Short mmCIF file of C-alpha atoms in Angstrom, two decimals:
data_model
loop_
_atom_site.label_atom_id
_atom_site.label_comp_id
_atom_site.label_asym_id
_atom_site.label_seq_id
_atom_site.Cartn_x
_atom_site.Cartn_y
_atom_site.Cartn_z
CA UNK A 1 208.69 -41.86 28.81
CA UNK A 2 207.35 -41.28 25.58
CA UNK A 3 203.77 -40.14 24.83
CA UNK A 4 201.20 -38.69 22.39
CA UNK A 5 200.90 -35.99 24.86
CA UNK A 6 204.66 -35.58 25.62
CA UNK A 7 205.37 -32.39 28.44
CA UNK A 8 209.14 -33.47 28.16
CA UNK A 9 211.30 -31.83 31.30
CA UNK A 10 210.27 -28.61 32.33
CA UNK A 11 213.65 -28.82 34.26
CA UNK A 12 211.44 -29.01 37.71
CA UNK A 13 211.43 -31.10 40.48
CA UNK A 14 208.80 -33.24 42.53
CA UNK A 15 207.90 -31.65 45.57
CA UNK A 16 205.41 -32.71 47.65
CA UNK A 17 203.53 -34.59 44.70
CA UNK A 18 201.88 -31.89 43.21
CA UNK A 19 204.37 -30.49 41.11
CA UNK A 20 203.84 -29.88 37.18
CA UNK A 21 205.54 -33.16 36.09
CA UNK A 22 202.88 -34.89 37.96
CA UNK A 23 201.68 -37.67 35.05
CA UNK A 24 197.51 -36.75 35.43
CA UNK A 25 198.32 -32.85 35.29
CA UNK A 26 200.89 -33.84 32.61
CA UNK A 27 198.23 -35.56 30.24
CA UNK A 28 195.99 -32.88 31.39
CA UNK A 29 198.10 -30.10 29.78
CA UNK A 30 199.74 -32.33 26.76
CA UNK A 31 196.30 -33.26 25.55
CA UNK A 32 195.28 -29.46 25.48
CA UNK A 33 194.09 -27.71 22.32
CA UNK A 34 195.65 -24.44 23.22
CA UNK A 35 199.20 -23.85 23.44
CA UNK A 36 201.23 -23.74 26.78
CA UNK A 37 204.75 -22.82 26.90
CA UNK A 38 206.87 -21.90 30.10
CA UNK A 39 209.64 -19.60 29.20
CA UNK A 40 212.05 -17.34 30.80
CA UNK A 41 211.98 -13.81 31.18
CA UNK A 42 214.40 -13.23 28.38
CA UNK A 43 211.36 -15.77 26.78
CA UNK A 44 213.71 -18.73 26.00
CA UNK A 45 211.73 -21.51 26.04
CA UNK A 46 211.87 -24.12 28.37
CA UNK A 47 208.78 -26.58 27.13
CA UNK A 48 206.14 -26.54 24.72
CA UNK A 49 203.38 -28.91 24.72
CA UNK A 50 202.41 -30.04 21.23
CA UNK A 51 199.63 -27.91 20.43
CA UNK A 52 201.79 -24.94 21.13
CA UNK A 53 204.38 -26.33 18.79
CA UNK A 54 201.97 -27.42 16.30
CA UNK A 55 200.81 -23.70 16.22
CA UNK A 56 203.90 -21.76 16.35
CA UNK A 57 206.82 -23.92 15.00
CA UNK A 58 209.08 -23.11 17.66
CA UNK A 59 211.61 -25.26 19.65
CA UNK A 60 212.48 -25.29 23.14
CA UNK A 61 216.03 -23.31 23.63
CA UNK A 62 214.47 -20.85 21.06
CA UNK A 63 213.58 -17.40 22.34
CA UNK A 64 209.63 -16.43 21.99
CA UNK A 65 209.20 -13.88 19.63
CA UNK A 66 207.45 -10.69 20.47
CA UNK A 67 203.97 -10.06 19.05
CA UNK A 68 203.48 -7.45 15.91
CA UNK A 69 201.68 -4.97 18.72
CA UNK A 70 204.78 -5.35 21.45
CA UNK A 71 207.48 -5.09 19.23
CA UNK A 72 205.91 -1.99 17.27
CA UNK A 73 204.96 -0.44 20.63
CA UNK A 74 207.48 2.40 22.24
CA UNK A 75 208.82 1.54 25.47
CA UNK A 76 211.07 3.34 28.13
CA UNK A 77 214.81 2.22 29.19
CA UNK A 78 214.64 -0.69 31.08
CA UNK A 79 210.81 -0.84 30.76
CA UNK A 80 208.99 -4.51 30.03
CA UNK A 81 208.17 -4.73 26.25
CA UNK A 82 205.75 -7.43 26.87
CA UNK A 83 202.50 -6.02 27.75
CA UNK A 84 200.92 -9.08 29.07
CA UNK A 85 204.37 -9.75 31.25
CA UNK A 86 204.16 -5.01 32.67
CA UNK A 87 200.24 -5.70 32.69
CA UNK A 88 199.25 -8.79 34.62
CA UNK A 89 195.62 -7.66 35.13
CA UNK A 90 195.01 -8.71 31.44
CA UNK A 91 192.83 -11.41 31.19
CA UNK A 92 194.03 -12.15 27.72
CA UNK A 93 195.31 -10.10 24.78
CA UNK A 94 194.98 -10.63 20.90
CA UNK A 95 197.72 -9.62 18.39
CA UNK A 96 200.26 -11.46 15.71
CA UNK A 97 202.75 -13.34 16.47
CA UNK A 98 205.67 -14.93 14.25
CA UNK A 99 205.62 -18.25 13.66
CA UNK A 100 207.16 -21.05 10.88
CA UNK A 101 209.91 -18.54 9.66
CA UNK A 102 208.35 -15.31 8.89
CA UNK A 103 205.18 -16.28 8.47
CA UNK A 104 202.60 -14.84 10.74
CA UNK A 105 199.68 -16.17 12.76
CA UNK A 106 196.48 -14.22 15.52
CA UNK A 107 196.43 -15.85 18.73
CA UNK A 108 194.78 -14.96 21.69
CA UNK A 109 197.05 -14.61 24.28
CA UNK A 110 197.46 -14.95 28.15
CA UNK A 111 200.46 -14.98 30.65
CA UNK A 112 200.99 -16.18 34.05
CA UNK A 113 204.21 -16.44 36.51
CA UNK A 114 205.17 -19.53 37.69
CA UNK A 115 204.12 -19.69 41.64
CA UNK A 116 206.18 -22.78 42.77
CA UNK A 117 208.97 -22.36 44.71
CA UNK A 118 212.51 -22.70 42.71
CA UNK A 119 210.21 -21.93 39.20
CA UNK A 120 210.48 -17.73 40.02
CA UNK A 121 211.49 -16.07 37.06
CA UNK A 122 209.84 -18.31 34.96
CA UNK A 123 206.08 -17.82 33.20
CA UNK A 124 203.32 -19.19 31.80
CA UNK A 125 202.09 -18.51 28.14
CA UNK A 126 198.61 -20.04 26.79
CA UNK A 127 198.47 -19.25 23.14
CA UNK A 128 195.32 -20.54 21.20
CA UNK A 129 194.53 -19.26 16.89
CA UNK A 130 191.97 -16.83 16.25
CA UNK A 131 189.54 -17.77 14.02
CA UNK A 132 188.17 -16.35 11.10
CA UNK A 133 184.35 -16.87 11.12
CA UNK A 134 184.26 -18.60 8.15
CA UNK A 135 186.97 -21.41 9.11
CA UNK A 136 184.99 -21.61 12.48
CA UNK A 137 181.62 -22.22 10.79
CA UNK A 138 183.75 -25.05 8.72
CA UNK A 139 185.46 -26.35 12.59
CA UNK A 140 181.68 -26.43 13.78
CA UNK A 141 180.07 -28.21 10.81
CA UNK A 142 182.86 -30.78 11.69
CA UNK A 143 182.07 -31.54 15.14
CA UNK A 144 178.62 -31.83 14.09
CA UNK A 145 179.19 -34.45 11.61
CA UNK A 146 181.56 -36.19 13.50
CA UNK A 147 178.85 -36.43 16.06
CA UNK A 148 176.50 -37.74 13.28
CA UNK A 149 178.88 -40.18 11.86
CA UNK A 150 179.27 -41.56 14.83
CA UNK A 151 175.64 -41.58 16.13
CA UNK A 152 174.93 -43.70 12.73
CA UNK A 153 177.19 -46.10 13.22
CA UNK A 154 176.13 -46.97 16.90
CA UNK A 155 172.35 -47.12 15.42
CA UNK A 156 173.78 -49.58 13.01
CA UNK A 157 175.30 -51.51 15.28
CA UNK A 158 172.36 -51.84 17.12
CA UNK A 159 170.17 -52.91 14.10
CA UNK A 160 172.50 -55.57 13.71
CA UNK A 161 173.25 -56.71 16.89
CA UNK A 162 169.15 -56.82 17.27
CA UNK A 163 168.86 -58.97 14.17
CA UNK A 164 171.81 -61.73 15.32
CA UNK A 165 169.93 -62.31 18.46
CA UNK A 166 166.47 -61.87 17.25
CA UNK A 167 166.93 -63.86 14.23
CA UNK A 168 170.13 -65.18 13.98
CA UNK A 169 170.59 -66.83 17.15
CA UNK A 170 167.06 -68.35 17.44
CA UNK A 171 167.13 -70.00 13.79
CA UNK A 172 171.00 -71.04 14.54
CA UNK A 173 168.79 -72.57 18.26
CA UNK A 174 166.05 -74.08 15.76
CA UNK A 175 168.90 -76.18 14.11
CA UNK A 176 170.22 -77.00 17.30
CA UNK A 177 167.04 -78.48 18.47
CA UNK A 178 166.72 -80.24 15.30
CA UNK A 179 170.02 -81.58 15.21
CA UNK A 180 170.10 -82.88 18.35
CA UNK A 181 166.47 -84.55 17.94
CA UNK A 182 167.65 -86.45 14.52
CA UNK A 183 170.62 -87.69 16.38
CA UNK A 184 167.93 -89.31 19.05
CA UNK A 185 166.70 -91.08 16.57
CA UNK A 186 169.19 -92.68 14.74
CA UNK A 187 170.69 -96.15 15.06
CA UNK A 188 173.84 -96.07 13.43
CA UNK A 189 176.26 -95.09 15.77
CA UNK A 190 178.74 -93.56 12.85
CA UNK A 191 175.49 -91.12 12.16
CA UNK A 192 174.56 -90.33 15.38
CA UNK A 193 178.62 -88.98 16.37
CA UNK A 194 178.49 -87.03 13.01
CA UNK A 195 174.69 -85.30 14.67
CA UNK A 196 176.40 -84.78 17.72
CA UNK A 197 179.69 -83.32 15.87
CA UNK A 198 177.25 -80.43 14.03
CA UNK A 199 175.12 -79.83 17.25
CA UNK A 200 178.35 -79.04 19.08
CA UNK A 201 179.76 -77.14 16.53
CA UNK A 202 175.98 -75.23 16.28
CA UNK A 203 176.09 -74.83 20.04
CA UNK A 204 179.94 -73.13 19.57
CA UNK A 205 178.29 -70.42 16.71
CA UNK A 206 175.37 -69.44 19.14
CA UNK A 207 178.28 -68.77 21.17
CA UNK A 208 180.10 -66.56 18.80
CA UNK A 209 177.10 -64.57 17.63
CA UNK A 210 176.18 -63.80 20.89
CA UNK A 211 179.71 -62.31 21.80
CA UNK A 212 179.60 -60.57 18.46
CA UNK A 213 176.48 -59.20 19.47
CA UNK A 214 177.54 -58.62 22.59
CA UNK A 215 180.10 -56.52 21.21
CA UNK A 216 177.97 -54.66 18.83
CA UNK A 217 175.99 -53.22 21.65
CA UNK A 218 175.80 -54.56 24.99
CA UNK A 219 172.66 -54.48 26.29
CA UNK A 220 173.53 -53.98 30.00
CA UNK A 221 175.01 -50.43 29.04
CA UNK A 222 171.03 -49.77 28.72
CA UNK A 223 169.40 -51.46 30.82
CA UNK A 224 172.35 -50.97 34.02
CA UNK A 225 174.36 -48.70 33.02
CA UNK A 226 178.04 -48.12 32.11
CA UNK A 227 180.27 -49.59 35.65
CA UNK A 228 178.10 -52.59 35.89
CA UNK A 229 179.09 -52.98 31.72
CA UNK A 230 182.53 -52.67 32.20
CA UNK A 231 182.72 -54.45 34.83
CA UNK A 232 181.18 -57.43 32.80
CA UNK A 233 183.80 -56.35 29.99
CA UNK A 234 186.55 -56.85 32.29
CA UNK A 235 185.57 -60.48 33.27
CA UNK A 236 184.55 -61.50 30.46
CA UNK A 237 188.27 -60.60 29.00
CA UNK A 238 189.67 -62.14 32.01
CA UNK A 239 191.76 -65.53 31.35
CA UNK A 240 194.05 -67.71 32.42
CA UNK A 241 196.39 -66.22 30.46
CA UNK A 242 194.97 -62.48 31.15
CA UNK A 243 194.16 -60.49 34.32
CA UNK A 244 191.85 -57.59 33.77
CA UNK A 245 191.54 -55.49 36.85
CA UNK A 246 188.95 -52.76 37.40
CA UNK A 247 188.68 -50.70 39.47
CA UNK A 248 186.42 -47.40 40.30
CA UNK A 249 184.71 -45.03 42.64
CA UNK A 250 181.49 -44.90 41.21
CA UNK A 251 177.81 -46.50 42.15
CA UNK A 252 176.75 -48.90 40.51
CA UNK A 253 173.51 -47.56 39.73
CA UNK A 254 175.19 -43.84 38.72
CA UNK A 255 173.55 -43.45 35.43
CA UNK A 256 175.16 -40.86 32.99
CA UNK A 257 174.14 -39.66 29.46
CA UNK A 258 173.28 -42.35 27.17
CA UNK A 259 175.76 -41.02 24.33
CA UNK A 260 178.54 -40.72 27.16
CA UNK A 261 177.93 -44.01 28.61
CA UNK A 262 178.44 -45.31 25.41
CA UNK A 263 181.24 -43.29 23.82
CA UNK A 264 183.46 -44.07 27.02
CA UNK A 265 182.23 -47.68 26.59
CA UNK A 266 183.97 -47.61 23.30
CA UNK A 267 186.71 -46.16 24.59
CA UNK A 268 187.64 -48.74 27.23
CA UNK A 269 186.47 -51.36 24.40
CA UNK A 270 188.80 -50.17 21.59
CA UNK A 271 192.03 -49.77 24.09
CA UNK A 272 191.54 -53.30 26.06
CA UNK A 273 190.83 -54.88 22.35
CA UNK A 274 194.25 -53.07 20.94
CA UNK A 275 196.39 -54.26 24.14
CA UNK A 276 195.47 -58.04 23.57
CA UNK A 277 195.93 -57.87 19.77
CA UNK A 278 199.09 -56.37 19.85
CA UNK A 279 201.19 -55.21 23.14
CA UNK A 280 201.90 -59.10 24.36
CA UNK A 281 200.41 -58.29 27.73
CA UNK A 282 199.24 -60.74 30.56
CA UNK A 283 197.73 -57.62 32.71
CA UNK A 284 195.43 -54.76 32.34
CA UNK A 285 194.00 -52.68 34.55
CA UNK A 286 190.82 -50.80 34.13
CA UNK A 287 190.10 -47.63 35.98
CA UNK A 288 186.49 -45.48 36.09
CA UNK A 289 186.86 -42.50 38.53
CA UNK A 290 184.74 -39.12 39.07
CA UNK A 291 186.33 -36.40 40.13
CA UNK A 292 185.82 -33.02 41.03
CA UNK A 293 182.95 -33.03 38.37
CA UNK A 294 185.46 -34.72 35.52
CA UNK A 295 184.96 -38.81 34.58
CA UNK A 296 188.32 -40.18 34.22
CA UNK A 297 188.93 -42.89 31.96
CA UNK A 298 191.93 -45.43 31.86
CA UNK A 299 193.21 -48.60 30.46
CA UNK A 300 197.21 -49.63 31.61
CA UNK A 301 198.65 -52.84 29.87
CA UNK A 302 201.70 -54.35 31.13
CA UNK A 303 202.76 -55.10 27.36
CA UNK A 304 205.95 -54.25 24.75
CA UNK A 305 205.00 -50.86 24.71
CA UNK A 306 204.81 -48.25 21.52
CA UNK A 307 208.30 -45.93 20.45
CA UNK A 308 206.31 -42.64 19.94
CA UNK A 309 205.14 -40.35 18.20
CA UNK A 310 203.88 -43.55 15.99
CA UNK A 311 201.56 -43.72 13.36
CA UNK A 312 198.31 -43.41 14.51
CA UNK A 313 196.02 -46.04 13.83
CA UNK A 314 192.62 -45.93 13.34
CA UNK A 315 192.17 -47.66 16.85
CA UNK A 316 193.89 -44.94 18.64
CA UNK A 317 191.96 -42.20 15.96
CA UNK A 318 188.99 -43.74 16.95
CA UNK A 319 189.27 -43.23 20.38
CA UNK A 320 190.56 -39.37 20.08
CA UNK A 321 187.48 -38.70 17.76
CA UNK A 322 185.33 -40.09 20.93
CA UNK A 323 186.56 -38.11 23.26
CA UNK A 324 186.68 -35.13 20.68
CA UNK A 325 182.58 -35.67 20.78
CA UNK A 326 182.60 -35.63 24.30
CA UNK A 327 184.80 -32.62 24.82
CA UNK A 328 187.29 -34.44 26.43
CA UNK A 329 191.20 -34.57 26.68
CA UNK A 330 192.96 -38.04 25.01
CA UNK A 331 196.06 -38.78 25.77
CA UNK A 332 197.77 -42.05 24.77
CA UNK A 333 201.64 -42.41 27.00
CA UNK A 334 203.92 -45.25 26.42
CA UNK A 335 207.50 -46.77 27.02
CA UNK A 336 208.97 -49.50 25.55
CA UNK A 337 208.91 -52.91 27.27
CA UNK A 338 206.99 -51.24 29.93
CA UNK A 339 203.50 -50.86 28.82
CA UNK A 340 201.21 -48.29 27.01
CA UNK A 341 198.48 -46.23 29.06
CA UNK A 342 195.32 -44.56 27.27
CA UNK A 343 193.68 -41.44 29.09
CA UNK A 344 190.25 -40.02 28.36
CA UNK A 345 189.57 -37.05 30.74
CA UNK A 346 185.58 -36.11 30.39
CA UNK A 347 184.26 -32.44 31.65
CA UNK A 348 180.92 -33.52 33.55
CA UNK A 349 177.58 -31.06 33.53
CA UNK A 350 175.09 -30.91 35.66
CA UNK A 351 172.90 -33.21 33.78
CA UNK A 352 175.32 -35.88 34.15
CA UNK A 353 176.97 -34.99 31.28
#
């Protein structure tokens, strides 16, 4: 299996179906801004998931470094140098580590053991960057204009969906009408085919435009909500030569925030329109789930499949940045000639968002 979000082989086994190799926990932990890495006590390492080797530069095999304050502090014979590993009370500790080949990095630091049975021995390290102040005022105007960029683009698309079936669509039904009534009225049967040609043809564009539109911004996601939407979505893709399942767990009339209604909308929109275009697939399955105060989000094709890591498109950047708004986990898995799967996990607060 290869994945955006790879966790690799921890080197543990399924047991019961709720070990860590599980594929929800592993897209869970793979599409994590903070570094995890499960190491021995000696601290070789044993897997990384890519924010932790983004951040450090280490491989698994490699043996964690110490940080500055550990390996300057004095210890006894036979005494644990790690302070986080003696001191497991520590909610979290804060020093330099190395990273990149003598280069040097702050992280926040926490450590765990490994509770499952057959993983003793083995821990737990969540690493995430401290930041200056500066760099995260520059990390917060970013989110904010990502949010903005993308709230200006759906009020675009709105403007012009409005206008295509405001104006648009009823001057495109005017020469409809027209057409049609001209072709009543002729005698020469060579004229009237060629009316009846161009109102057919008029009738097929009112068609397009309204999918277009339709596209733009449906308006069921306001006036129902987002499962009745996708729902639609899924039919409406459905074919003879396409089946597009979906499935969920939520009401019908469960109404969520309007922006996450319609950034997951986009999601499911951008990941179902990149799996007809280009992964050869004749199924897709569309799932919709709340959990344990979480919206879950997937699309599964049963198409050629992606050899990752790949160049990311602006599809698949599109739908990160989405989630990104949302403060959600994206995770895009994949094997070749057996399909590609795109994950959006969404936290959920009180007010439905």
């Amino acid at each position: 299996m290869h994945s955006f979000c790879m966790l690799g082989t921890m080197g543990m086994k399924g047991r019961g179906g709720q070990r860590m190799a599980e594929e929800p926990f592993r897209a869970l932990v793979d599409g994590m801004k903070e570094g995890v890495i499960v190491m021995d006590r000696d601290r070789t390492i044993h897997y990384m998931n890519p924010a932790a080797e983004v951040l450090t530069g280490w491989r698994v095999g490699e043996r964690a470094p110490y940080c500055a304050y550990c390996t300057a502090r004095s210890v006894l014979p036979g005494e644990e140098r790690c302070l986080l590993a003696q001191n497991q009370s520590l909610p979290y500790f804060e020093s330099e580590m190395a990273v990149y080949r003598g280069k040097h990095r702050s992280f926040q630091m926490s450590l765990a053991p490994m509770s499952d049975p057959g993983e003793e021995g083995r821990l737990v390290l969540l690493i995430r960057t401290v930041l200056p102040k500066e760099e995260d005022h520059k990390w917060r105007l970013s989110q904010l204009l990502l949010r903005e960029t993308i709230a200006a683009q759906e009020a675009e698309r709105r403007r012009i969906a409005r206008e295509l079936h405001d104006n648009v669509s009823q001057k495109l039904f005017s020469a409809y009408l027209a057409t049609h009534g001209i072709r009543m009225r002729l005698t020469d049967p060579e004229l009237a085919e060629y009316c009846r040609n161009v109102a057919e043809t008029l009738q097929e564009v009112m068609e397009d435009v309204k999918a277009v539109s339709r596209s733009l911004h449906p308006a069921t996601l306001d006036l129902l909500g987002i499962v009745p939407t996708v729902r639609a979505f899924c039919r409406q893709w459905s074919s003879h030569t396409l089946r597009c399942d979906f499935d969920t767990n939520i009401p019908d009339d469960r109404r969520y925030a309007p922006d996450l209604e319609l950034n997951v909308y986009r999601i499911i929109q951008e990941a179902t329109v990149n799996a007809v275009k280009h992964a050869d697939c004749t199924k897709l399955d569309v799932k919709l789930m709340e959990d344990d105060h979480r919206l879950l989000v997937q699309v599964t094709d049963n198409g050629k499949g992606l050899r990752l890591p790949a160049k990311e498109g602006l599809g698949i950047r599109h739908m990160r940045e989405r989630a990104q708004v949302l403060g959600g986990v994206f995770c895009l898995t994949s094997e070749l000639g057996r399909g590609t799967t795109v994950q959006c996990t969404v936290p959920l607060r009180g007010d439905g968002w």
